[in-house]
Coordinates of C-alpha atoms and ligand atoms in Angstrom, one line a residue:
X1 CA 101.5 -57.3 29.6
X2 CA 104.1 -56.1 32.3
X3 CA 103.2 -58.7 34.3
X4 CA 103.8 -60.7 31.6
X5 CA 106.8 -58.9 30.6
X6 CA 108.3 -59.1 34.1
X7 CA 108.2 -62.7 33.8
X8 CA 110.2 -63.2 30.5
X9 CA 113.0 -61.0 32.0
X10 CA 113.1 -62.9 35.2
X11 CA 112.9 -66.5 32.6
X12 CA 115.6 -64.8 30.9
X13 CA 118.2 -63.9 33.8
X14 CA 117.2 -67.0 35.7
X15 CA 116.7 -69.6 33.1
X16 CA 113.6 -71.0 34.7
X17 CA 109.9 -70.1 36.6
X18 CA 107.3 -71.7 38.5
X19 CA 105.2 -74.0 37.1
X20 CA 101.4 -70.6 37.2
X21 CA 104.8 -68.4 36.0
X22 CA 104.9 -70.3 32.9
X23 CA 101.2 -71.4 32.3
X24 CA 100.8 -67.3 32.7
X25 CA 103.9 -66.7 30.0
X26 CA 102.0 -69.9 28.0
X27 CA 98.8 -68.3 28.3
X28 CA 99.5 -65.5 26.3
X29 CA 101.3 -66.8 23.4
X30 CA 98.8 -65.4 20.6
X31 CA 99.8 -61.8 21.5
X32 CA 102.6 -60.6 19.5
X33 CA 104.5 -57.9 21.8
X34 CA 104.6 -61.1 24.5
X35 CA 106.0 -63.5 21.7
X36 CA 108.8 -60.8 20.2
X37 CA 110.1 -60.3 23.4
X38 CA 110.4 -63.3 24.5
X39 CA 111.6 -64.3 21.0
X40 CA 114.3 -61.1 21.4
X41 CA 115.5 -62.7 24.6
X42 CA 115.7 -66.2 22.9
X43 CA 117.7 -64.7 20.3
X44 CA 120.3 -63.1 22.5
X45 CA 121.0 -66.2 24.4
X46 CA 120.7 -67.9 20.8
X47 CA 123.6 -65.7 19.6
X48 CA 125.4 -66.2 22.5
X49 CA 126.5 -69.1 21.9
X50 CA 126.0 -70.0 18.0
X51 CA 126.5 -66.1 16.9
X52 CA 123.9 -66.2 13.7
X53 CA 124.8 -69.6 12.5
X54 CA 121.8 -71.9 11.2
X55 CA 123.7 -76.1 11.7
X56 CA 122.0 -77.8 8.9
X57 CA 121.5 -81.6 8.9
X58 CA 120.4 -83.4 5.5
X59 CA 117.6 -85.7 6.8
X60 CA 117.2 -89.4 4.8
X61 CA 114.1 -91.1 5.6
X62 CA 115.0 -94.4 4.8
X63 CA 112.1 -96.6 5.5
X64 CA 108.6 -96.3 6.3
X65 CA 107.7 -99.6 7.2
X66 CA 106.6 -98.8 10.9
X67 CA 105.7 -102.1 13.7
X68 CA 103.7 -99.3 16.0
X69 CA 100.9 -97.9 15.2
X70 CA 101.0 -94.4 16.9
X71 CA 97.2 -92.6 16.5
X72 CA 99.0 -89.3 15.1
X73 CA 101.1 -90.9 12.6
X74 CA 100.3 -91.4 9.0
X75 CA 103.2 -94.2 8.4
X76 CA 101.6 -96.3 11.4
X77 CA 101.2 -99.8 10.6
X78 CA 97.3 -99.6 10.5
X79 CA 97.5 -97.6 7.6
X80 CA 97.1 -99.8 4.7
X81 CA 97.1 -96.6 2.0
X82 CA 100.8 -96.0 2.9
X83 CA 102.8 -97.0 0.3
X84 CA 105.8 -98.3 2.1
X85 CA 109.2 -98.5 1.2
X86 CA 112.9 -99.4 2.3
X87 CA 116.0 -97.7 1.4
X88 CA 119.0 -99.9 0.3
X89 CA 122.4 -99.5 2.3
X90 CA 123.9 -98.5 -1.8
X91 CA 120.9 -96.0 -2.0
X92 CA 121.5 -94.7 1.5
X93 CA 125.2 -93.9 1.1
X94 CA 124.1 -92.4 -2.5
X95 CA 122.2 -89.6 -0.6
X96 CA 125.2 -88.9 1.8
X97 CA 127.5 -89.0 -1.6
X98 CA 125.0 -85.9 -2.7
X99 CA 124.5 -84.5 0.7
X100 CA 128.5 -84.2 1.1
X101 CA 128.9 -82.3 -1.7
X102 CA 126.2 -80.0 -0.9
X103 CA 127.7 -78.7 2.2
X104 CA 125.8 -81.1 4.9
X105 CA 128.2 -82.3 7.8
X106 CA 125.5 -84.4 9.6
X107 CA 123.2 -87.1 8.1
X108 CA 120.1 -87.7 9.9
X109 CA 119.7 -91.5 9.2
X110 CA 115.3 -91.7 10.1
X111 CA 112.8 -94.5 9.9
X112 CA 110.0 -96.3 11.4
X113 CA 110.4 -98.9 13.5
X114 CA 111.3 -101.4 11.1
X115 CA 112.6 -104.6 12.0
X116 CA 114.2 -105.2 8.1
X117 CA 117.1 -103.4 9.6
X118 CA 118.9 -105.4 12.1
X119 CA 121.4 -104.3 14.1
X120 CA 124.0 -105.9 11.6
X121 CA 122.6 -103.9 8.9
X122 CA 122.5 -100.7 11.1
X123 CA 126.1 -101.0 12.4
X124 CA 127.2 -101.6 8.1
X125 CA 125.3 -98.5 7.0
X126 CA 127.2 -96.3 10.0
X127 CA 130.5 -97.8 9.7
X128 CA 130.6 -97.3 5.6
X129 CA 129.4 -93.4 5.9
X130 CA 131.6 -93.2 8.5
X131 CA 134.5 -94.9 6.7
X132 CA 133.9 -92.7 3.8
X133 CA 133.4 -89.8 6.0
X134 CA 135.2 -89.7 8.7
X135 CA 134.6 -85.8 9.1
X136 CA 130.5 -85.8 9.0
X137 CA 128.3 -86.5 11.9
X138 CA 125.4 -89.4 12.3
X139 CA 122.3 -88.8 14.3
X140 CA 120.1 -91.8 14.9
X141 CA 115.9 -91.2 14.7
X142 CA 115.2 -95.2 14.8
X143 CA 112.7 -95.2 17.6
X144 CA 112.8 -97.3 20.5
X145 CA 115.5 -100.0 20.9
X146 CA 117.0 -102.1 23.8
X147 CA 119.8 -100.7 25.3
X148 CA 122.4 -103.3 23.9
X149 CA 121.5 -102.0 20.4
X150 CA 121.7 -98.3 21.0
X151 CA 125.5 -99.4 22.5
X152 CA 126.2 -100.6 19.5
X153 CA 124.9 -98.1 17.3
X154 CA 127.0 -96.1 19.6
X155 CA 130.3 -98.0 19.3
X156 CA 129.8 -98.0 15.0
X157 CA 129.9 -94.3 15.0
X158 CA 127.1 -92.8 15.3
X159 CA 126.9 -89.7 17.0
X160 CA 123.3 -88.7 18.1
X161 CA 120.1 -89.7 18.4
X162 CA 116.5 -88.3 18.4
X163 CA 113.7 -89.4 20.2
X164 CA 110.9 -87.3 21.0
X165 CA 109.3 -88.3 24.1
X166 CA 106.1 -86.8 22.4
X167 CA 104.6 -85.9 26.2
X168 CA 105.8 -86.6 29.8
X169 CA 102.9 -86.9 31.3
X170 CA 101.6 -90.8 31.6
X171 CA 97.8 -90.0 30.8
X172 CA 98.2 -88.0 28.0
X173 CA 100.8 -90.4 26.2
X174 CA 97.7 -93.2 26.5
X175 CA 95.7 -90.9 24.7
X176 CA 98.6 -90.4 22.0
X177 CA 99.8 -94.2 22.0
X178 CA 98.5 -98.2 22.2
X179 CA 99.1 -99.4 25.3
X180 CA 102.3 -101.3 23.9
X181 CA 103.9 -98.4 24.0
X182 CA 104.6 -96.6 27.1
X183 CA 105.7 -92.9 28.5
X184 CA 107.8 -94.4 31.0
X185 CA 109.9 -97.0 28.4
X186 CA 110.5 -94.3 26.3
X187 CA 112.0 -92.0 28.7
X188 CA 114.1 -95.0 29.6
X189 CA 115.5 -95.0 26.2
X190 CA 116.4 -91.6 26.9
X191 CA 118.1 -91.8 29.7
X192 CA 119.7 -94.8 28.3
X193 CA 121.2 -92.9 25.2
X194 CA 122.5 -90.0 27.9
X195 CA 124.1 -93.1 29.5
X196 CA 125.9 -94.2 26.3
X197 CA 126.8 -90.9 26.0
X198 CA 124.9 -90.0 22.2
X199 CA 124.1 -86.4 22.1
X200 CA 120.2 -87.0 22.6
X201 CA 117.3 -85.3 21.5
X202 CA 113.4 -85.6 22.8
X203 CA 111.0 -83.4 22.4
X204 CA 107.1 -83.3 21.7
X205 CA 104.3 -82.3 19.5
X206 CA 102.9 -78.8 20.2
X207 CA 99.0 -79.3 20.1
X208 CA 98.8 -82.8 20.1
X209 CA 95.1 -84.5 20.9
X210 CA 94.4 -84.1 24.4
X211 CA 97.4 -81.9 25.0
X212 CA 97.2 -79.0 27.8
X213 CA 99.3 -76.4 28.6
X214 CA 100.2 -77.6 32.1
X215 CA 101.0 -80.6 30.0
X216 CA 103.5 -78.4 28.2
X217 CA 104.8 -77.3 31.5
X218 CA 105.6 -81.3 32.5
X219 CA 107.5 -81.3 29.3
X220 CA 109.5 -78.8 30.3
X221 CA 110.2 -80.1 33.7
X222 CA 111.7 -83.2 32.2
X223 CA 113.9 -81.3 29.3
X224 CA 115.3 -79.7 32.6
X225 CA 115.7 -82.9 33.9
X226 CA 117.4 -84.6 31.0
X227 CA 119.5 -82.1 29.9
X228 CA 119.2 -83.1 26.2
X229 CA 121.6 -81.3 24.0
X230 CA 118.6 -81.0 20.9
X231 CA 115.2 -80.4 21.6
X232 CA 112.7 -81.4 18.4
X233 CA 109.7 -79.7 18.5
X234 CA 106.8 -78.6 15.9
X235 CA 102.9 -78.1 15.7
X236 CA 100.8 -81.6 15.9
X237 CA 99.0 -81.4 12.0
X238 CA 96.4 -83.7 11.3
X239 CA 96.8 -86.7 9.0
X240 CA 94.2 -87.8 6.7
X241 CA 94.6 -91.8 7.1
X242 CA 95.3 -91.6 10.7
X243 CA 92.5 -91.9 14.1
X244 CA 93.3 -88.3 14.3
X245 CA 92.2 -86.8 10.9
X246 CA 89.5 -84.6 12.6
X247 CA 91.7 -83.1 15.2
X248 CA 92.6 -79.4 14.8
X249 CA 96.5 -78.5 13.7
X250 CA 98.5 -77.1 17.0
X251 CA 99.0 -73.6 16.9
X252 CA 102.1 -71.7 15.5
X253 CA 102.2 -69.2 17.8
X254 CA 102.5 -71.8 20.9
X255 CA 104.8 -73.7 19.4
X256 CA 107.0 -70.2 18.5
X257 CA 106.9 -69.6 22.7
X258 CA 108.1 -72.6 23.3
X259 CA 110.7 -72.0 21.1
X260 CA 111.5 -69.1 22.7
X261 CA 110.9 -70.6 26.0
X262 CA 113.0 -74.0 25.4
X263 CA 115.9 -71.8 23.9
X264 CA 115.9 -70.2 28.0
X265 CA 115.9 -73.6 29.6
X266 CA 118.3 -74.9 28.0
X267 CA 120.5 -71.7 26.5
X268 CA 123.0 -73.8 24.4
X269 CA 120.5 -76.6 22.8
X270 CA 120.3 -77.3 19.5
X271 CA 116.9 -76.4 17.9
X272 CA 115.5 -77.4 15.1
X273 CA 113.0 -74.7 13.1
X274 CA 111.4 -77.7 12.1
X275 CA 109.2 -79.2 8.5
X276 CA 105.9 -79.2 10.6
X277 CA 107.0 -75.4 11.2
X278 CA 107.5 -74.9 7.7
X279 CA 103.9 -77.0 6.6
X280 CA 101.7 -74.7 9.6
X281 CA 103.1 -71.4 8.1
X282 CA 105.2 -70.6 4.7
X283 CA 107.3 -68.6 7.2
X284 CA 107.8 -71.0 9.6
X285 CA 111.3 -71.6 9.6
X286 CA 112.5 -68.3 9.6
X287 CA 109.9 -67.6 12.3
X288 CA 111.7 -70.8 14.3
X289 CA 115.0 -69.4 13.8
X290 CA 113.9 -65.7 15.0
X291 CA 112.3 -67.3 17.9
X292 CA 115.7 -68.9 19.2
X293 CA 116.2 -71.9 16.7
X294 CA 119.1 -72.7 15.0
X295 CA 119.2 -75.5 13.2
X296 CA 117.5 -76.8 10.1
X297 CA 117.1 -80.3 8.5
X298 CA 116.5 -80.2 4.8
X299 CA 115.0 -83.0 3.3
X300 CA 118.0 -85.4 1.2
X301 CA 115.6 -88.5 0.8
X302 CA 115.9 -89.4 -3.0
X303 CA 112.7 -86.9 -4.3
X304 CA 110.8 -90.8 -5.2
X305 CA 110.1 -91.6 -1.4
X306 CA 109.3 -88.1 -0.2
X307 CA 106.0 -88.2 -0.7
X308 CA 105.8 -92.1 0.5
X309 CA 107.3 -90.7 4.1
X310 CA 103.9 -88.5 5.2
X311 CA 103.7 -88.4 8.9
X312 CA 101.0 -85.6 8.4
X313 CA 99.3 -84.0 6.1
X314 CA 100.4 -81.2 3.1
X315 CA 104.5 -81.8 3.9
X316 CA 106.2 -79.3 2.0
X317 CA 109.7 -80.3 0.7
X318 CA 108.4 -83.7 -1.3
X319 CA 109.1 -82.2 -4.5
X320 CA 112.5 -80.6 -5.2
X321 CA 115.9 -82.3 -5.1
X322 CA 118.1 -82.2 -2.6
X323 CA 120.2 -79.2 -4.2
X324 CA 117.2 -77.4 -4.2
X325 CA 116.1 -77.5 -0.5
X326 CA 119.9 -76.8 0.8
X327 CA 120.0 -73.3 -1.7
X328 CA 116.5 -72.9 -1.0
X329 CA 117.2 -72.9 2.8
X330 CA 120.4 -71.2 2.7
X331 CA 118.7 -68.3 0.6
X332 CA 115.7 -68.0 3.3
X333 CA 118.3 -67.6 6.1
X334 CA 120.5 -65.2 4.3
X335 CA 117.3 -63.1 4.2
X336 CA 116.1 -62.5 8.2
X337 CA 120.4 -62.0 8.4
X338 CA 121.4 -65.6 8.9
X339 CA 124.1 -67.9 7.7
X340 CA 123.8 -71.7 6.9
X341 CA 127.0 -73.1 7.6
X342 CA 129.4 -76.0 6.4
X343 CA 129.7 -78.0 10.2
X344 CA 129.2 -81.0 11.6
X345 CA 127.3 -78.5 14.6
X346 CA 128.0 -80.1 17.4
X347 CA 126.7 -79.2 20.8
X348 CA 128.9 -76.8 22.6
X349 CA 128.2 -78.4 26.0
X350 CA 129.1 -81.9 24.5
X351 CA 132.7 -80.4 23.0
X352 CA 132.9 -78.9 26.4
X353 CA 133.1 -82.3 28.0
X354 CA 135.3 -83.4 25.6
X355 CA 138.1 -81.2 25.8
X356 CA 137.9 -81.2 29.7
X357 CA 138.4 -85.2 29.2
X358 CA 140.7 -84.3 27.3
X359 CA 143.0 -82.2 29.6
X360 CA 142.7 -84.2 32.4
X361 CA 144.2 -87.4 30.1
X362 CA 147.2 -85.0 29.5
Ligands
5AD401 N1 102.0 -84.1 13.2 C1 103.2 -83.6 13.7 N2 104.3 -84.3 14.0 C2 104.2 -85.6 13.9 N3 105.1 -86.6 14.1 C3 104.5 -87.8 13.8 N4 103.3 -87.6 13.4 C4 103.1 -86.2 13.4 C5 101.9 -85.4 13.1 N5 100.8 -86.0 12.7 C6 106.4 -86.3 14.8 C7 106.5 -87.1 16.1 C8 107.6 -88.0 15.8 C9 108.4 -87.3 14.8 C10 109.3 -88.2 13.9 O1 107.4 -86.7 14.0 O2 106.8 -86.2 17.1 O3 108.4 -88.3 17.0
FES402 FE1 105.8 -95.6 13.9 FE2 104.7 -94.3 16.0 S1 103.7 -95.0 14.1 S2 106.7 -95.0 15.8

């Protein structure tokens, strides 16, 4: 434990460790006193910079048609029990109508890869929520796209864009992936969304098949390297349809140290306490957020496609309405002393930028 403890300090005042430091820090993530303080630590640098705001994004998962055929994921083409389904641009901009009034600043516009929706399409949907408004935030979660269409994804508006690069390491994303897809295209796509400037967000799968902790430590290696300003991450959970229904669930308390750990790396990164957090554990969330997460993505998909869009197994939020999951959230983060807030939630380092552009124009 001091050891241990010794560590988390020095990861805490230095904002990084050798790769045995963290496997030893890794290691121990099932013992609680190693996990609160490292979670305490998270949470000061956390409050640092957000104070105890939770950034809320209202997530619309438009389409579940998916071309790839990922071995974790339950909407992969293969699996003929999916029922699939597409979102209209009407029905789309009917869910930001709702999500406006709820509070959400920031629409989180996710699919599979689904070829339906051209880049025509794409650039219509952003342009009309933008045009009607002008004040909210888009992030992106489309997959992977040439580098033209990100651009013009880009140039319509949109603000963000998730990708998780699901694991660094070569090897382990052929165990994850067909060998269409590649490790080294999609963190491509990642540097080419820095490039366009998008606020970008990878991140992986704590758990996954094959996964092992000096895996975890690549991973973390390449956030450093990219600099992302959000980091997605959340427990691998089986799902039924899928190659993968026999593999064990990640574990919670790994995926809290990274949390923890992530938050440390990267001190001002926007981090979601994300839906496989809340499916692994009814605490989840709040765990996320008390581990050095701050931000959370309720579900604003109209409530007949929730249960159509099942990456995994047991997905809680499928049933209420959107009103629902915003009060429900906001009255879960009230609770451990939180507040959801009203905001677009930008990342700081990306206004930074901005007004230092800013200046020198002046
Ligand atoms: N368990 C947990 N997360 C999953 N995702 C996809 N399938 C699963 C699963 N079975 C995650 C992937 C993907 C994101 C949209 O959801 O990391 O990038
Ligand atoms: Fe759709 Fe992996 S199954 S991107």
């Amino acid at each position: 434990m001091d050891n241990v403890s010794f560590l988390i300090e020095k990861l805490y005042m230095e904002g990084w460790l050798r790769d045995e430091e963290f496997l030893e820090v890794l290691i121990h993530h099932g013992e609680n006193e190693i996990r609160n303080l490292l979670a305490e630590y998270a949470r000061k640098t956390a409050h640092r910079y957000y104070g105890n705001k939770v950034y809320t994004r209202g997530l619309i998962e438009f389409s579940n048609y998916c071309r790839n055929d990922c071995y974790y994921c339950g909407i992969r083409r293969s699996n003929s029990h999916a029922q699939r389904y597409r979102l209209k641009k009407e029905d789309i901009l009917t869910c930001c109508d709702e999500g406006y009034n709820l509070g959400f600043r920031t629409f989180v516009l996710q699919s599979g890869e689904d070829g339906y929706y051209t880049d025509e399409l794409l650039i219509e949907i952003i342009t009309d929520i933008k045009r009607r408004y002008p004040d909210c935030a888009i992030t992106l979660s489309l997959g992977e796209k040439e580098k033209e269409s990100y651009q013009c994804y880009y140039d319509a508006g949109a603000d963000r864009y998730l990708l998780r690069h699901e694991t660094s390491n070569a090897q382990h994303y052929r165990c994850l992936h067909p060998k269409e897809l590649t490790s080294e295209h999609r963190k491509q796509c990642l540097r080419d969304l820095k490039a366009i400037g998008f606020q970008t967000g990878c991140g992986i799968m704590v758990g996954s098949p094959s996964q092992t902790l000096r895996h975890i430590v690549e991973d973390l290696h390449f956030m450093k390297e990219l600099q992302p300003e959000m980091v997605g991450i959340g427990p691998f959970l089986p799902h039924h349809d899928t190659p993968f229904y026999n593999e064990p669930a990640g574990s919670f308390t790994l995926t809290l140290t990274l949390l923890s750990i992530i938050r440390l790396i990267l001190p001002d990164v926007l981090l979601p306490a994300t839906t496989a957090l809340g499916t692994i554990d009814p605490q989840g969330r709040e765990q996320g957020i008390l581990a050095g997460a701050n931000v959370v993505m309720p579900n604003l998909s109209p409530v007949a496609v929730r249960k159509k869009y099942m990456l995994y197994d047991d997905k809680i939020c499928t049933g209420d309405e959107a009103a629902e999951c915003r009060v429900c959230l906001s009255n879960r983060m009230k609770r451990i002393g939180y507040e959801l807030v009203t905001d677009r939630g930008d990342s700081i380092r990306k206004l930074e930028e901005k007004r230092i552009c800013t200046i020198n124009i002046h």
